[in-house]
Structure formats: structure tokens, C-alpha cells
């Protein structure tokens, strides 16, 4: 587990200011920013969070596929979520991170603008995606409500789906 992910988990544990009943089902997520919106994915699907490293462009792939990078001997595709979500690309800065998601045998790296925090949220505070975008093809798994803010929870299997 990367140091940044450990820091997020430790901060979350230290800053826990909501008393949660042990009998409630809790979902643990990692929040991140892309553009002006906050998104989250289940914490157990994150293999690693790293600072940006060099990658190699791969020809004839969609614009949102930046290329591939080598992570300890594994070649992993790198996807720019800004471009995939229809936002203009942006130069990397000190807050930019790559996170590597893994589910079953699928692995990919994603560029995010900024990490926010580890999040613990009651399942009862997670609603379905809005009817206008609810479909099996949607990347949105649900919408979490926490402390007056809305959090879009993404489907990891859809993020990892290869359409290139």
C-alpha cells in the first residue's frame, strides 16, 4: 500500500467525527477530484496511488488513453479521466496522482487531479444514480450524501472495461 493511501486512511481514522453505529453497513471509499467534481471508488479496489511517472504513448488508441507505464515490471495502461469525462486536458501539477485500480484480473492506471480523503459512508446514505443517467452502461454506481455534499461513486468494472 502506498504511503499516500496510508496517510489518507490514517487521516480518516483520526478525523472521524461522526459516531457510526457498529450495526450499520459502512462503505469505505477513496475520494478524488476531477475538474470541479468529487468522485469516489471503493478503497479495496485501489492497488496503489503514486505520483506521476513517465509513460509511453501507444498509437491508435482513444484520446483518453495516454499510453502505458511500467510499475515494478507490470505494463499498465494509463487513462486520463479528465479526457474520458469530456473535460479539457490539463498539465500535471503537485496534486496530480495516478491511481492503479484492480478488480479480478483487470488492472489500469488513472490520472486524477487531486486526492481528497478516505471516506466512510453508511450504505443508507448512498442512493441510486439519477434516472437520467441510470443504465447498465453508466459509470455511476451511486450518489453518496455526506456532510452537505454530493459524492459520485463510480463503477470500477466500467472504469476498467477495455474499449480500445
mmCIF file of C-alpha atoms in Angstrom:
data_model
loop_
_atom_site.group_PDB
_atom_site.id
_atom_site.type_symbol
_atom_site.label_atom_id
_atom_site.label_comp_id
_atom_site.label_asym_id
_atom_site.label_seq_id
_atom_site.Cartn_x
_atom_site.Cartn_y
_atom_site.Cartn_z
ATOM 1 C CA UNK A 1 0.000 0.000 0.000
ATOM 2 C CA UNK A 2 1.402 3.399 -0.941
ATOM 3 C CA UNK A 3 2.337 5.986 1.674
ATOM 4 C CA UNK A 4 -0.277 8.417 0.332
ATOM 5 C CA UNK A 5 -3.052 5.829 0.702
ATOM 6 C CA UNK A 6 -1.843 5.022 4.242
ATOM 7 C CA UNK A 7 -1.872 8.754 5.052
ATOM 8 C CA UNK A 8 -5.446 9.073 3.779
ATOM 9 C CA UNK A 9 -6.600 6.096 5.843
ATOM 10 C CA UNK A 10 -4.840 7.434 8.947
ATOM 11 C CA UNK A 11 -6.359 10.913 8.482
ATOM 12 C CA UNK A 12 -9.772 9.379 8.056
ATOM 13 C CA UNK A 13 -9.371 7.423 11.273
ATOM 14 C CA UNK A 14 -8.051 10.484 13.141
ATOM 15 C CA UNK A 15 -10.743 12.840 11.874
ATOM 16 C CA UNK A 16 -13.693 10.519 12.358
ATOM 17 C CA UNK A 17 -16.191 12.920 13.918
ATOM 18 C CA UNK A 18 -19.393 11.065 13.203
ATOM 19 C CA UNK A 19 -20.311 8.307 15.618
ATOM 20 C CA UNK A 20 -21.376 5.416 13.429
ATOM 21 C CA UNK A 21 -23.412 2.605 14.885
ATOM 22 C CA UNK A 22 -21.454 -0.644 14.588
ATOM 23 C CA UNK A 23 -24.521 -2.438 13.256
ATOM 24 C CA UNK A 24 -24.804 -0.111 10.229
ATOM 25 C CA UNK A 25 -23.277 -1.262 6.972
ATOM 26 C CA UNK A 26 -20.408 1.060 6.112
ATOM 27 C CA UNK A 27 -18.822 1.529 2.689
ATOM 28 C CA UNK A 28 -15.188 2.638 2.589
ATOM 29 C CA UNK A 29 -14.215 4.760 -0.381
ATOM 30 C CA UNK A 30 -11.350 6.935 -1.567
ATOM 31 C CA UNK A 31 -12.406 10.340 -2.824
ATOM 32 C CA UNK A 32 -10.739 12.290 -5.608
ATOM 33 C CA UNK A 33 -11.313 15.388 -7.705
ATOM 34 C CA UNK A 34 -11.567 15.609 -11.469
ATOM 35 C CA UNK A 35 -12.313 19.107 -12.693
ATOM 36 C CA UNK A 36 -14.728 20.599 -10.184
ATOM 37 C CA UNK A 37 -16.424 17.345 -9.146
ATOM 38 C CA UNK A 38 -15.654 14.835 -6.409
ATOM 39 C CA UNK A 39 -15.789 11.138 -7.227
ATOM 40 C CA UNK A 40 -15.034 8.005 -5.241
ATOM 41 C CA UNK A 41 -14.206 4.338 -5.718
ATOM 42 C CA UNK A 42 -14.181 1.508 -3.173
ATOM 43 C CA UNK A 43 -10.944 1.539 -1.208
ATOM 44 C CA UNK A 44 -10.329 -2.182 -1.699
ATOM 45 C CA UNK A 45 -10.139 -1.795 -5.493
ATOM 46 C CA UNK A 46 -7.166 0.569 -5.268
ATOM 47 C CA UNK A 47 -3.903 -1.267 -5.663
ATOM 48 C CA UNK A 48 -1.707 1.798 -5.410
ATOM 49 C CA UNK A 49 -1.611 5.599 -5.535
ATOM 50 C CA UNK A 50 1.559 7.172 -6.908
ATOM 51 C CA UNK A 51 2.924 10.492 -8.087
ATOM 52 C CA UNK A 52 3.004 10.785 -11.878
ATOM 53 C CA UNK A 53 5.783 8.849 -13.606
ATOM 54 C CA UNK A 54 6.774 8.674 -17.253
ATOM 55 C CA UNK A 55 4.647 6.708 -19.679
ATOM 56 C CA UNK A 56 4.897 5.606 -23.297
ATOM 57 C CA UNK A 57 2.291 6.693 -25.826
ATOM 58 C CA UNK A 58 0.584 3.847 -27.699
ATOM 59 C CA UNK A 59 -0.579 4.619 -31.249
ATOM 60 C CA UNK A 60 -4.142 4.099 -32.438
ATOM 61 C CA UNK A 61 -5.786 4.267 -29.034
ATOM 62 C CA UNK A 62 -8.573 6.635 -27.953
ATOM 63 C CA UNK A 63 -7.502 10.120 -26.920
ATOM 64 C CA UNK A 64 -8.174 9.407 -23.237
ATOM 65 C CA UNK A 65 -5.641 6.530 -23.232
ATOM 66 C CA UNK A 66 -2.357 8.313 -22.581
ATOM 67 C CA UNK A 67 -0.330 5.138 -23.080
ATOM 68 C CA UNK A 68 1.273 2.582 -20.791
ATOM 69 C CA UNK A 69 3.633 2.780 -17.831
ATOM 70 C CA UNK A 70 5.845 0.291 -16.062
ATOM 71 C CA UNK A 71 5.058 -0.339 -12.414
ATOM 72 C CA UNK A 72 7.553 -2.782 -10.907
ATOM 73 C CA UNK A 73 7.695 -4.895 -14.041
ATOM 74 C CA UNK A 74 3.993 -4.739 -14.929
ATOM 75 C CA UNK A 75 2.938 -2.781 -18.003
ATOM 76 C CA UNK A 76 -0.274 -0.931 -17.140
ATOM 77 C CA UNK A 77 -2.500 1.190 -19.402
ATOM 78 C CA UNK A 78 -2.832 4.823 -18.306
ATOM 79 C CA UNK A 79 -6.188 6.550 -18.719
ATOM 80 C CA UNK A 80 -6.775 10.285 -18.303
ATOM 81 C CA UNK A 81 -10.137 10.580 -16.520
ATOM 82 C CA UNK A 82 -10.414 14.304 -17.414
ATOM 83 C CA UNK A 83 -10.385 13.438 -21.119
ATOM 84 C CA UNK A 84 -12.591 10.367 -20.640
ATOM 85 C CA UNK A 85 -15.169 12.539 -18.856
ATOM 86 C CA UNK A 86 -15.113 15.142 -21.646
ATOM 87 C CA UNK A 87 -13.075 17.788 -19.811
ATOM 88 C CA UNK A 88 -10.091 19.570 -21.364
ATOM 89 C CA UNK A 89 -6.736 18.025 -20.554
ATOM 90 C CA UNK A 90 -4.546 19.782 -18.026
ATOM 91 C CA UNK A 91 -0.850 19.764 -17.226
ATOM 92 C CA UNK A 92 0.115 17.689 -14.228
ATOM 93 C CA UNK A 93 0.940 19.558 -11.022
ATOM 94 C CA UNK A 94 1.965 18.715 -7.446
ATOM 95 C CA UNK A 95 -1.518 17.397 -6.637
ATOM 96 C CA UNK A 96 -1.880 15.145 -9.708
ATOM 97 C CA UNK A 97 -1.798 11.445 -8.908
ATOM 98 C CA UNK A 98 -2.001 8.130 -10.725
ATOM 99 C CA UNK A 99 -4.054 5.504 -9.023
ATOM 100 C CA UNK A 100 -3.977 1.887 -10.052
ATOM 101 C CA UNK A 101 -7.285 0.075 -9.838
ATOM 102 C CA UNK A 102 -7.533 -3.694 -9.790
ATOM 103 C CA UNK A 103 -10.594 -5.882 -9.946
ATOM 104 C CA UNK A 104 -10.263 -9.577 -10.696
ATOM 105 C CA UNK A 105 -7.626 -9.766 -13.465
ATOM 106 C CA UNK A 106 -8.207 -6.251 -14.814
ATOM 107 C CA UNK A 107 -5.699 -3.529 -13.902
ATOM 108 C CA UNK A 108 -5.348 0.040 -15.158
ATOM 109 C CA UNK A 109 -3.872 3.329 -14.046
ATOM 110 C CA UNK A 110 -5.925 6.532 -13.956
ATOM 111 C CA UNK A 111 -4.823 10.149 -13.835
ATOM 112 C CA UNK A 112 -6.728 12.213 -11.269
ATOM 113 C CA UNK A 113 -6.430 15.907 -10.459
ATOM 114 C CA UNK A 114 -6.265 15.503 -6.693
ATOM 115 C CA UNK A 115 -6.961 13.065 -3.857
ATOM 116 C CA UNK A 116 -9.407 14.186 -1.200
ATOM 117 C CA UNK A 117 -9.792 11.653 1.616
ATOM 118 C CA UNK A 118 -10.714 8.179 2.688
ATOM 119 C CA UNK A 119 -14.457 8.192 3.233
ATOM 120 C CA UNK A 120 -16.656 6.030 5.421
ATOM 121 C CA UNK A 121 -20.298 6.329 4.482
ATOM 122 C CA UNK A 122 -23.391 4.412 5.541
ATOM 123 C CA UNK A 123 -24.967 2.342 2.790
ATOM 124 C CA UNK A 124 -28.240 4.065 3.657
ATOM 125 C CA UNK A 125 -26.645 7.395 2.638
ATOM 126 C CA UNK A 126 -25.913 6.096 -0.864
ATOM 127 C CA UNK A 127 -28.671 6.470 -3.398
ATOM 128 C CA UNK A 128 -29.009 5.187 -6.946
ATOM 129 C CA UNK A 129 -27.728 7.257 -9.869
ATOM 130 C CA UNK A 130 -30.180 9.837 -11.222
ATOM 131 C CA UNK A 131 -32.821 8.392 -13.574
ATOM 132 C CA UNK A 132 -31.468 10.449 -16.467
ATOM 133 C CA UNK A 133 -28.179 8.545 -16.414
ATOM 134 C CA UNK A 134 -29.119 5.275 -14.746
ATOM 135 C CA UNK A 135 -28.276 2.429 -17.082
ATOM 136 C CA UNK A 136 -26.119 -0.645 -17.127
ATOM 137 C CA UNK A 137 -23.624 1.204 -19.349
ATOM 138 C CA UNK A 138 -23.303 4.128 -16.949
ATOM 139 C CA UNK A 139 -20.074 4.532 -14.991
ATOM 140 C CA UNK A 140 -22.014 5.808 -11.987
ATOM 141 C CA UNK A 141 -22.716 3.254 -9.274
ATOM 142 C CA UNK A 142 -24.462 5.609 -6.887
ATOM 143 C CA UNK A 143 -24.607 9.017 -5.277
ATOM 144 C CA UNK A 144 -23.436 9.428 -1.706
ATOM 145 C CA UNK A 145 -24.659 12.172 0.589
ATOM 146 C CA UNK A 146 -22.257 13.236 3.300
ATOM 147 C CA UNK A 147 -21.948 16.420 5.350
ATOM 148 C CA UNK A 148 -23.911 18.533 2.897
ATOM 149 C CA UNK A 149 -22.014 17.412 -0.182
ATOM 150 C CA UNK A 150 -22.746 15.018 -3.007
ATOM 151 C CA UNK A 151 -20.253 12.324 -3.955
ATOM 152 C CA UNK A 152 -20.433 10.419 -7.242
ATOM 153 C CA UNK A 153 -19.440 6.786 -6.721
ATOM 154 C CA UNK A 154 -18.014 5.170 -9.845
ATOM 155 C CA UNK A 155 -18.306 1.566 -11.026
ATOM 156 C CA UNK A 156 -14.819 0.111 -11.041
ATOM 157 C CA UNK A 157 -15.736 -2.583 -13.554
ATOM 158 C CA UNK A 158 -16.851 0.130 -16.021
ATOM 159 C CA UNK A 159 -13.671 2.148 -15.468
ATOM 160 C CA UNK A 160 -11.588 -0.959 -16.152
ATOM 161 C CA UNK A 161 -13.621 -2.012 -19.188
ATOM 162 C CA UNK A 162 -11.426 -2.012 -22.280
ATOM 163 C CA UNK A 163 -12.993 -0.378 -25.313
ATOM 164 C CA UNK A 164 -9.718 0.101 -27.133
#
